[in-house]
Tab-separated table of C-alpha atoms in Angstrom:
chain	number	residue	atom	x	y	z
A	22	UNK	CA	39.652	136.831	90.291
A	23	UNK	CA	40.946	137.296	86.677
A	24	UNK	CA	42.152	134.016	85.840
A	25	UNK	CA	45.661	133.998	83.065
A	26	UNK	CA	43.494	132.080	80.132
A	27	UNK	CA	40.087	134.036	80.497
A	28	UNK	CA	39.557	135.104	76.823
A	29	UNK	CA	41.405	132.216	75.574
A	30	UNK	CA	39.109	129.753	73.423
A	31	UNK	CA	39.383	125.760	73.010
A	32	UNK	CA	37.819	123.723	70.713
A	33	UNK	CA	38.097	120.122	72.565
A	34	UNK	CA	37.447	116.956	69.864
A	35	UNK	CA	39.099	114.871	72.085
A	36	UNK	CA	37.518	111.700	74.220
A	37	UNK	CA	37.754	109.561	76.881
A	38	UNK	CA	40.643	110.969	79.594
A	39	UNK	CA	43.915	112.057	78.545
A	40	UNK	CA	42.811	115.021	76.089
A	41	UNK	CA	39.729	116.316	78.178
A	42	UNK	CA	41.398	115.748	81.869
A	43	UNK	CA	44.181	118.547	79.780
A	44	UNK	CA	40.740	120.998	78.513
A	45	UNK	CA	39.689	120.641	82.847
A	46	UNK	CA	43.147	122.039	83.481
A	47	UNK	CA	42.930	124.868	80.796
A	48	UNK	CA	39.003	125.337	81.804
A	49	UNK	CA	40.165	125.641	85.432
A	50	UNK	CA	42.754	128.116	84.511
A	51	UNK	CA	40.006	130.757	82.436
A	52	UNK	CA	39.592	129.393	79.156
A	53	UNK	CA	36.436	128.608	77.772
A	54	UNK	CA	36.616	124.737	76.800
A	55	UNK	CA	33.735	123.787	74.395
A	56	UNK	CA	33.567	120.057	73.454
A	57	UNK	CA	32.656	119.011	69.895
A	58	UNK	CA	30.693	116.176	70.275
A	59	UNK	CA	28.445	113.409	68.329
A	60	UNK	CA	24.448	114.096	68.604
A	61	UNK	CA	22.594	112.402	70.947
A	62	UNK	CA	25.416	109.913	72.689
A	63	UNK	CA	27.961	112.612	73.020
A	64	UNK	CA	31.690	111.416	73.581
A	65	UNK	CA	32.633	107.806	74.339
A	66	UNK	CA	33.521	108.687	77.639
A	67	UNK	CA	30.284	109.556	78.816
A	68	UNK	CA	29.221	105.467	78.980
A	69	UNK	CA	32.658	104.649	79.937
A	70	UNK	CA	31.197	103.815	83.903
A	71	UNK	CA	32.933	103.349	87.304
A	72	UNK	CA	31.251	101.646	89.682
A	73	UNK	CA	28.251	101.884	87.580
A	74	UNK	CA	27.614	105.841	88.880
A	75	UNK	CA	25.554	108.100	86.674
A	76	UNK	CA	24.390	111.383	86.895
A	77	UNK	CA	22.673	112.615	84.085
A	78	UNK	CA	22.778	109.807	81.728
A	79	UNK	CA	26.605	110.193	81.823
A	80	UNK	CA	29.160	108.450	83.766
A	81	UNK	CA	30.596	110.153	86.916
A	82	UNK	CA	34.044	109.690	85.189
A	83	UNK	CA	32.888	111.632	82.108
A	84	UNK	CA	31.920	114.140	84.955
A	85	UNK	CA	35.043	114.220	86.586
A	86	UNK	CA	36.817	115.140	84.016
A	87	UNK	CA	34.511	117.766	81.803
A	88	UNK	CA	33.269	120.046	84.707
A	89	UNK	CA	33.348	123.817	83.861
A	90	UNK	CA	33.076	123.276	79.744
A	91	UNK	CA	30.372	123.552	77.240
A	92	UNK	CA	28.764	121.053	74.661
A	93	UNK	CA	28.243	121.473	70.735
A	94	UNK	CA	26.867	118.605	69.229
A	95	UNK	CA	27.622	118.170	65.454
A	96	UNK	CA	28.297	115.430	63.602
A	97	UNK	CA	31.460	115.652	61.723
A	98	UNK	CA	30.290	113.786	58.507
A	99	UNK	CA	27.436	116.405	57.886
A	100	UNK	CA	28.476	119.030	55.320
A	101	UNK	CA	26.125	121.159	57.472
A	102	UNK	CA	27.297	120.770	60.722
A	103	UNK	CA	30.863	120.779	59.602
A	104	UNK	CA	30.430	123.790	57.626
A	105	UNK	CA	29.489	125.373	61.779
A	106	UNK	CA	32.263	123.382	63.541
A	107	UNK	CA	34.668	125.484	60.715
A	108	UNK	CA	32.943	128.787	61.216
A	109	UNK	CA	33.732	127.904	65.492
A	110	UNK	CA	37.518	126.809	64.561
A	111	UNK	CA	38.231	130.022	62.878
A	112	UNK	CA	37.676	131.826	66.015
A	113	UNK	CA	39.408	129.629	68.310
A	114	UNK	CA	42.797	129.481	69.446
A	115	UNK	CA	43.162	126.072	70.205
A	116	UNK	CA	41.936	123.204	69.448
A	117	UNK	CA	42.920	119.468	70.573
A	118	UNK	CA	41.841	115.901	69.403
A	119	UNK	CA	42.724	112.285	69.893
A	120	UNK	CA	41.073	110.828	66.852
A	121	UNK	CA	43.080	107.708	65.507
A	122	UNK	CA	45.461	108.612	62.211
A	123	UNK	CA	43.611	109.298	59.219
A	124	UNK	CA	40.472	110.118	60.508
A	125	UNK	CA	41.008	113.549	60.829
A	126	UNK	CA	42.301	112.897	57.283
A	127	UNK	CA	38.870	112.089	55.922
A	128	UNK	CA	37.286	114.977	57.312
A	129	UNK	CA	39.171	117.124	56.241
A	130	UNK	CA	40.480	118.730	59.705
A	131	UNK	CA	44.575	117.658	59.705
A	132	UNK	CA	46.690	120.534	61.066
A	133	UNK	CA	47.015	121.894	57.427
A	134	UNK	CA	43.589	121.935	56.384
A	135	UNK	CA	42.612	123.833	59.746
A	136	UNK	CA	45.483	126.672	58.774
A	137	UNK	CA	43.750	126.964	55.999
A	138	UNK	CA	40.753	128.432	58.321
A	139	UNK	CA	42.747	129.677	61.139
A	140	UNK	CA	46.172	130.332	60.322
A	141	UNK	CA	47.216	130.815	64.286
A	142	UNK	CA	45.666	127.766	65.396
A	143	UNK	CA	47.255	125.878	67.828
A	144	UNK	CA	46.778	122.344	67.248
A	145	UNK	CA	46.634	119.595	69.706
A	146	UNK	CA	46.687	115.916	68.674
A	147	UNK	CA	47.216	112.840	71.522
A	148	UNK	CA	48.238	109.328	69.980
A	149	UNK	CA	48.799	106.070	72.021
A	150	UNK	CA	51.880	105.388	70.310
A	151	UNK	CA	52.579	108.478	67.608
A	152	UNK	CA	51.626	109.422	63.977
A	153	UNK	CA	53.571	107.108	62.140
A	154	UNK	CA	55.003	103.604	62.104
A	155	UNK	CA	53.673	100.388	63.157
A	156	UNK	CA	52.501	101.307	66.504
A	157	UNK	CA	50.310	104.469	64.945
A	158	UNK	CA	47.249	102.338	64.846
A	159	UNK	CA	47.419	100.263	67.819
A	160	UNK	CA	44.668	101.034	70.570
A	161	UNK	CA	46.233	103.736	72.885
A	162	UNK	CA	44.596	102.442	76.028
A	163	UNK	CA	46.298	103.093	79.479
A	164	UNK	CA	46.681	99.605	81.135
A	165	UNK	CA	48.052	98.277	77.500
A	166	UNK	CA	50.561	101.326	77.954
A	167	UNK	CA	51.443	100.773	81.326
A	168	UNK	CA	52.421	97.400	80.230
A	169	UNK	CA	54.522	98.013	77.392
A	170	UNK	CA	56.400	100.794	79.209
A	171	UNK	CA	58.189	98.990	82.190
A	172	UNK	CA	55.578	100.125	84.728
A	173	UNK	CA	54.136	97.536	86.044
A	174	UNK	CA	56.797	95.646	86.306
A	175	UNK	CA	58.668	98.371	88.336
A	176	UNK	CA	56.199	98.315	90.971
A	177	UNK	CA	55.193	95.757	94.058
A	178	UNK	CA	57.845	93.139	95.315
A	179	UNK	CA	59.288	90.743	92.859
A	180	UNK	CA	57.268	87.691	93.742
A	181	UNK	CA	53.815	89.357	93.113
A	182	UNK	CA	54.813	89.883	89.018
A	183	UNK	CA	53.735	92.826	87.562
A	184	UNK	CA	51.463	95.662	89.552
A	185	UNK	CA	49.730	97.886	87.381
A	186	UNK	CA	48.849	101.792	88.991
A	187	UNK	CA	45.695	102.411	90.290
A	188	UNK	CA	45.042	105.034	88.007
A	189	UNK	CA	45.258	106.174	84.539
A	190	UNK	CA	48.771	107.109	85.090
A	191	UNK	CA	49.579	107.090	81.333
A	192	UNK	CA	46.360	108.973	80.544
A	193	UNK	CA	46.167	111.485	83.184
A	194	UNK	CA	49.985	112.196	83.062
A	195	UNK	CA	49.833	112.734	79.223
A	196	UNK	CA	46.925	115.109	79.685
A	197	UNK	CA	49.767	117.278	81.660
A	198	UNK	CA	52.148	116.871	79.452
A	199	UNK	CA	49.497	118.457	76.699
A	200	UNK	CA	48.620	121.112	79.096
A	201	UNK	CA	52.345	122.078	79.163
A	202	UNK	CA	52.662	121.866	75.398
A	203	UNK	CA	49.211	123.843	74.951
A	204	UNK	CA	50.703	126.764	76.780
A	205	UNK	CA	54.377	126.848	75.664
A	206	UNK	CA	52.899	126.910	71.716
A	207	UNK	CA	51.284	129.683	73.216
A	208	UNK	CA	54.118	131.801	74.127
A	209	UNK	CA	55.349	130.518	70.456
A	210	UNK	CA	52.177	132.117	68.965
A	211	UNK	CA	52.313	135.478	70.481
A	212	UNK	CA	55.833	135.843	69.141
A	213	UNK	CA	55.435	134.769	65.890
A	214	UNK	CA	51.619	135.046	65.133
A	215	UNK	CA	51.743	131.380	64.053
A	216	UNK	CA	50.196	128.655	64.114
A	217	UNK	CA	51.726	125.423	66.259
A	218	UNK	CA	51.263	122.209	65.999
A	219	UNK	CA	51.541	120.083	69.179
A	220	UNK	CA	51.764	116.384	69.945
A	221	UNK	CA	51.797	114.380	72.639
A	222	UNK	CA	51.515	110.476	73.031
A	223	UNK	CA	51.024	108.222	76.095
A	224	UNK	CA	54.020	106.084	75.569
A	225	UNK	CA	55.962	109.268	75.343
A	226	UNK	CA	54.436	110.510	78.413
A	227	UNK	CA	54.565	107.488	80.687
A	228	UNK	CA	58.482	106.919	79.790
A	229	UNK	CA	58.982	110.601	81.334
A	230	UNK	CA	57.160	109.891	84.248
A	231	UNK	CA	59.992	107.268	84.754
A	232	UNK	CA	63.204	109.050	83.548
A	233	UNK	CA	64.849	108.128	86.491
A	234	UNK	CA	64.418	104.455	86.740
A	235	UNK	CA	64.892	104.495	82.891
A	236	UNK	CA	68.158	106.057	83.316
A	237	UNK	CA	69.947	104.546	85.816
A	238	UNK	CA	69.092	101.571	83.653
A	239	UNK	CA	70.627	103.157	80.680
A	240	UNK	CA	73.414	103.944	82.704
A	241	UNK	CA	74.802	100.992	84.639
A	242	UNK	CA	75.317	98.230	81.359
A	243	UNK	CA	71.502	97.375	81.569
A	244	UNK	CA	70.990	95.379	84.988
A	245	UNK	CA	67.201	95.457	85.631
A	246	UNK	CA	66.664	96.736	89.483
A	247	UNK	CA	65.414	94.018	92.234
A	248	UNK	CA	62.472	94.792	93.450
A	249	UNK	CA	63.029	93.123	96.738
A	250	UNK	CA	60.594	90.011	97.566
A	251	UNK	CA	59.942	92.133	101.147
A	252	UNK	CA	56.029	93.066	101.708
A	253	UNK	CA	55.505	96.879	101.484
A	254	UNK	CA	58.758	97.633	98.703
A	255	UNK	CA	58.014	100.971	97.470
A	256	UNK	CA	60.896	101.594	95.363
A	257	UNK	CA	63.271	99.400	93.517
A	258	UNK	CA	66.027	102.378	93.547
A	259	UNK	CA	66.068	103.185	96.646
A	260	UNK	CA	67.377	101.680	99.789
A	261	UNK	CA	66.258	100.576	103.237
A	262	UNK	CA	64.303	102.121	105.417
A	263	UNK	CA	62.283	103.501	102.093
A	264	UNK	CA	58.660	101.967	102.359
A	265	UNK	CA	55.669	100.706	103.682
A	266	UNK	CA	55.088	98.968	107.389
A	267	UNK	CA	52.723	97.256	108.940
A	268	UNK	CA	51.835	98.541	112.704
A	269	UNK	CA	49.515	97.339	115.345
A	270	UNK	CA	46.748	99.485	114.373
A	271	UNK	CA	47.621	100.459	110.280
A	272	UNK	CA	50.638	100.674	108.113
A	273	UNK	CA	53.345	103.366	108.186
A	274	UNK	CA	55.096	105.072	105.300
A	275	UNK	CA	59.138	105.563	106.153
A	276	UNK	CA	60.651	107.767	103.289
A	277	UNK	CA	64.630	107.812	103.262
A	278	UNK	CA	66.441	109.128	106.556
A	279	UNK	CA	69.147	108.005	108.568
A	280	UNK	CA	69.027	104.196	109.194
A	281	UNK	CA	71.603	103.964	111.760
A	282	UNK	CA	69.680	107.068	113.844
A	283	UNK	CA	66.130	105.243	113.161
A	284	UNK	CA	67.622	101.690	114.719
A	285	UNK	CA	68.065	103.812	117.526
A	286	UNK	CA	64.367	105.501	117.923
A	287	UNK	CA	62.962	102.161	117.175
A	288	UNK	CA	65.623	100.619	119.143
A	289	UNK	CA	66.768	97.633	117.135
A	290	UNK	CA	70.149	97.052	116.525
A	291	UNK	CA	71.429	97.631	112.979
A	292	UNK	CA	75.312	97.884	113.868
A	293	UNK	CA	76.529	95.027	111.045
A	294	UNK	CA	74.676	97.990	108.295
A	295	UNK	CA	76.223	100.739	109.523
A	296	UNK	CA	78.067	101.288	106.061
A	297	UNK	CA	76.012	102.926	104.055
A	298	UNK	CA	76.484	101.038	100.897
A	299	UNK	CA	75.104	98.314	102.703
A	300	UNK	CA	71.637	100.069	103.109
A	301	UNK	CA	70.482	99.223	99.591
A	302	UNK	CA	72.647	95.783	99.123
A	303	UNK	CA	71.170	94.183	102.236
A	304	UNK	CA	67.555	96.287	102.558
A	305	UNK	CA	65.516	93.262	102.715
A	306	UNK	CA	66.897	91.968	105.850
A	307	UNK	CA	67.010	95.480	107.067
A	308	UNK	CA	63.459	95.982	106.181
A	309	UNK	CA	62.220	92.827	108.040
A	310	UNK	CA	64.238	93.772	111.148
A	311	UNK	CA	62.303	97.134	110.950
A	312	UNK	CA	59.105	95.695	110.095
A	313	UNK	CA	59.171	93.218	113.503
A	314	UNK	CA	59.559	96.042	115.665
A	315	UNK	CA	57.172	98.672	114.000
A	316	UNK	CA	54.018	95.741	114.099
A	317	UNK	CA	54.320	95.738	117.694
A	318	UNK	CA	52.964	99.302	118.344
A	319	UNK	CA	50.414	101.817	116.740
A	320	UNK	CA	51.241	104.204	113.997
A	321	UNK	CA	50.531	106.708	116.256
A	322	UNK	CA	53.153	105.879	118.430
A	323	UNK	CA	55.778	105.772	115.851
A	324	UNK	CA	54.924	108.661	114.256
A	325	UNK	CA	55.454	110.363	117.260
A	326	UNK	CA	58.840	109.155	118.575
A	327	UNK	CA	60.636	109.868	115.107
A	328	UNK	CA	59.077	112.787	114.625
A	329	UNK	CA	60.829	113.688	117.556
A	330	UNK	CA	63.933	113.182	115.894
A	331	UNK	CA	63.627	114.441	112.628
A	332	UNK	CA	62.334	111.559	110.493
A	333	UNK	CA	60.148	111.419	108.246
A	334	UNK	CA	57.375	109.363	108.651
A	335	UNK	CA	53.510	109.205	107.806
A	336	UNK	CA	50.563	107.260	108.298
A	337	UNK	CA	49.285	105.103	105.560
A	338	UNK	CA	44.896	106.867	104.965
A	339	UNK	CA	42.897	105.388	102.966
A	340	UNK	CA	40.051	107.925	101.375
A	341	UNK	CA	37.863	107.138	104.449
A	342	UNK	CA	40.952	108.487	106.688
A	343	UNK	CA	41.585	111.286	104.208
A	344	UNK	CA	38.259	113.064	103.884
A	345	UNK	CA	38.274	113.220	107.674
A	346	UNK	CA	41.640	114.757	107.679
A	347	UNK	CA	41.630	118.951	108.893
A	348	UNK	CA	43.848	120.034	105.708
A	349	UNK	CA	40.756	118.786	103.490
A	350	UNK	CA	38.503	121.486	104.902
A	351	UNK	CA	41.568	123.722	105.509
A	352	UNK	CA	42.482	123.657	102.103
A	353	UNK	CA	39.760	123.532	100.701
A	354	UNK	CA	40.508	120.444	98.653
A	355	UNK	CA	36.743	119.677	97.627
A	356	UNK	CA	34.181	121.409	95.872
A	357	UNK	CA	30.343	121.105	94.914
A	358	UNK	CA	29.153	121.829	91.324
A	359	UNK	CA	25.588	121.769	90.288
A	360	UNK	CA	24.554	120.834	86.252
A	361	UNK	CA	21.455	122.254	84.389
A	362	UNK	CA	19.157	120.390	86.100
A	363	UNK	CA	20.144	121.424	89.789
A	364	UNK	CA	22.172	117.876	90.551
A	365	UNK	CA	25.301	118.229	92.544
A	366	UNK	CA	28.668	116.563	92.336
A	367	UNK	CA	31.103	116.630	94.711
A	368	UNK	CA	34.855	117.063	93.541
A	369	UNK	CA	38.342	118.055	93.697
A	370	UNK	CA	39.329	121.622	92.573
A	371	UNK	CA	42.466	123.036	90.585
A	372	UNK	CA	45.713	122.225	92.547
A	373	UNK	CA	46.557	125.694	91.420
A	374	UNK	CA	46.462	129.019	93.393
A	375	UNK	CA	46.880	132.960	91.501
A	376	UNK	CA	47.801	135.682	93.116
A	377	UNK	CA	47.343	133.503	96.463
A	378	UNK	CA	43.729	132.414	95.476
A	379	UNK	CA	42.376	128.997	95.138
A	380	UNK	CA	40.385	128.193	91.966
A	381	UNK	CA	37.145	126.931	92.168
A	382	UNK	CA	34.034	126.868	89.726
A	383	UNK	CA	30.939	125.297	90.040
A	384	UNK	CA	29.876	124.444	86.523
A	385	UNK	CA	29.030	120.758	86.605
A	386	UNK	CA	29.627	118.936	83.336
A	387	UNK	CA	27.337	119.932	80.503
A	388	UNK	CA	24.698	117.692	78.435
A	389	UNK	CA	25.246	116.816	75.031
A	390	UNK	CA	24.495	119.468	72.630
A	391	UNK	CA	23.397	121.752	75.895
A	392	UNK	CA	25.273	125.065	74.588
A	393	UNK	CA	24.608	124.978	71.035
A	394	UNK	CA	21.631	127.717	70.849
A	395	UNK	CA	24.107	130.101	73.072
A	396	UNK	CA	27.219	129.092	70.727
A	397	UNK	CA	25.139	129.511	67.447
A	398	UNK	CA	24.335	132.834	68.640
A	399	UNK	CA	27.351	134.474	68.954
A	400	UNK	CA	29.576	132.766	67.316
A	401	UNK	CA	27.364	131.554	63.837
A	402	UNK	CA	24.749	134.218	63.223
A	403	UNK	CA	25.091	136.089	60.258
């Protein structure tokens, strides 16, 4: 399969998750992703552990997130090796980097200086907070951004105080939001030959991700939502049945559907709500009417009976439950990829399909400084 970016080349300078979790997406899609990195110890991110797993002296995050790209190692403040990392930028036609402000500066590798070498560059720069003003040098770290934003205190029931994600919401969702600005400067390029400069930032990104809890807020004269103090509250915007239940066996997810019809499937009376308005104004007593009926059978069961009727239900998996669901074989929603040295990782793949094909690759994540004999080669021999 001829994938849209094959020919396309990316310089990645960028560490840790939000700038190289956006070179996977463009690696995934065809280009070739090359990471810049330090001698020897390579990016940050390849100590940065979880759960202590390794594979190659890296960090099974740092191989989560750089499958499918090369490795150059240079170090930046060497006239030498910069004089090669120019020589690859003036080929390339993109390059990204999450350096704090001014250190790009120093080097002498800000958007201007890298016209100067490659007058269509597109240039891709993540910040925590921005370029400029106070925030500019502030650590750009996702729980720290989470915080600031709102997010944590959106989420969970009111009495628990502030639940931060599970993931690296800010980081991951800010690598998208690069992705998307990667490929619209693009489409800028080919019509104006041009280079672009793009920018991104995770406070930026993790405000989008909640546009519409931010603006109802902006809308109705400030009034913070209420959580609820119920167990399972999944939404603070939404109103009862919306969230999680405990069962006999599990827990149950209930998305939004009619409450009148589901007081009759579950067959609790619910005729003092049967105003809608009511359904968000009174959805904690709703929700523990609901949740004293659903703990007395199995998920199973009620999944089954309001299916039946239309509404929409699921069971709560945790990754145990998931890998041994059909649709992960069906869909082929894992994939194997094997490094220099014949280890194997197990992963996810591209969510993406072309042309009705799902992308997979099996190029583990490289070693530091693996590819620079091939990329000296053919890109720096004179």
């Amino acid at each position: 399969m001829e994938k849209p970016l094959e020919g396309l080349l990316v310089l990645e300078f960028s560490q840790f998750l939000a700038g190289p979790s956006a070179g996977l997406k463009l690696a995934d899609l065809g280009a070739r992703v090359i990471k810049i990195e330090r001698p020897v110890k390579g990016e940050a991110c390849r100590q940065l552990s979880i759960k202590d797993l390794f594979v190659d002296d890296s960090s099974m995050l740092f191989h989560t997130i750089n499958r499918n790209k090369e490795s150059y190692a240079a170090n930046l403040k060497d006239p030498d090796d910069l004089s090669k990392v120019k020589k690859l930028i003036a080929k390339a036609d993109v390059m990204t980097h999450n350096f704090r402000p001014g250190v790009m500066e120093k080097i002498g590798l800000t958007f201007e200086d890298v016209l100067g070498i490659n007058p269509q560059i597109i240039y891709g720069v993540i910040t925590g907070y921005g370029t400029d003003g106070p925030w500019a040098k502030k650590p750009g770290q996702d729980l720290l951004v989470q915080s600031l934003s709102g997010l944590t205190w959106l989420s969970g029931k009111s009495s628990q105080g502030p639940v931060p994600f599970g993931l690296a919401v800010a980081d991951l969702m800010c690598g998208n939001h690069f992705v998307q600005g990667v490929l619209a400067a693009l489409l800028k390029r080919a019509k104006t030959r041009k280079g672009v400069l793009v920018e991104v930032s995770l406070l930026e990104s993790i405000l989008d991700v909640q546009f519409e809890a931010l603006t109802i807020f902006l809308n109705n004269g400030g009034k913070l939502a209420d959580r609820g103090n119920v167990r399972g509250s999944a939404h603070a915007f939404l109103s009862a049945p919306y969230g999680i239940y405990e069962t006999n066996d599990g827990y149950l997810a209930l998305a939004m559907g009619d409450l009148l019809l589901m007081g009759e499937v579950l067959e609790v009376d619910l005729g003092k709500y049967s105003a809608r308005k009511t359904w968000f104004r009174s959805r904690a007593a709703i929700r523990k009417i609901l949740s004293k009926k659903i703990i007395t059978k199995s998920s199973d069961h009620w999944i089954k009976v309001l299916r039946e009727k239309g509404l929409w239900c699921e069971k709560v998996l945790n990754y145990d439950d998931l890998n041994h669901q059909p649709f992960m074989a069906d869909l082929q929603l894992q994939q194997k990829v094997t490094n220099s040295k014949g280890e194997t990782i197990f992963t996810t793949r591209s969510p993406i399909q072309i042309d009705g094909e799902i992308i997979l690759e099996d190029k583990a994540a490289p070693q530091v400084g693996e590819d620079n004999l091939a990329i000296n080669e053919q890109f720096l021999k004179d």
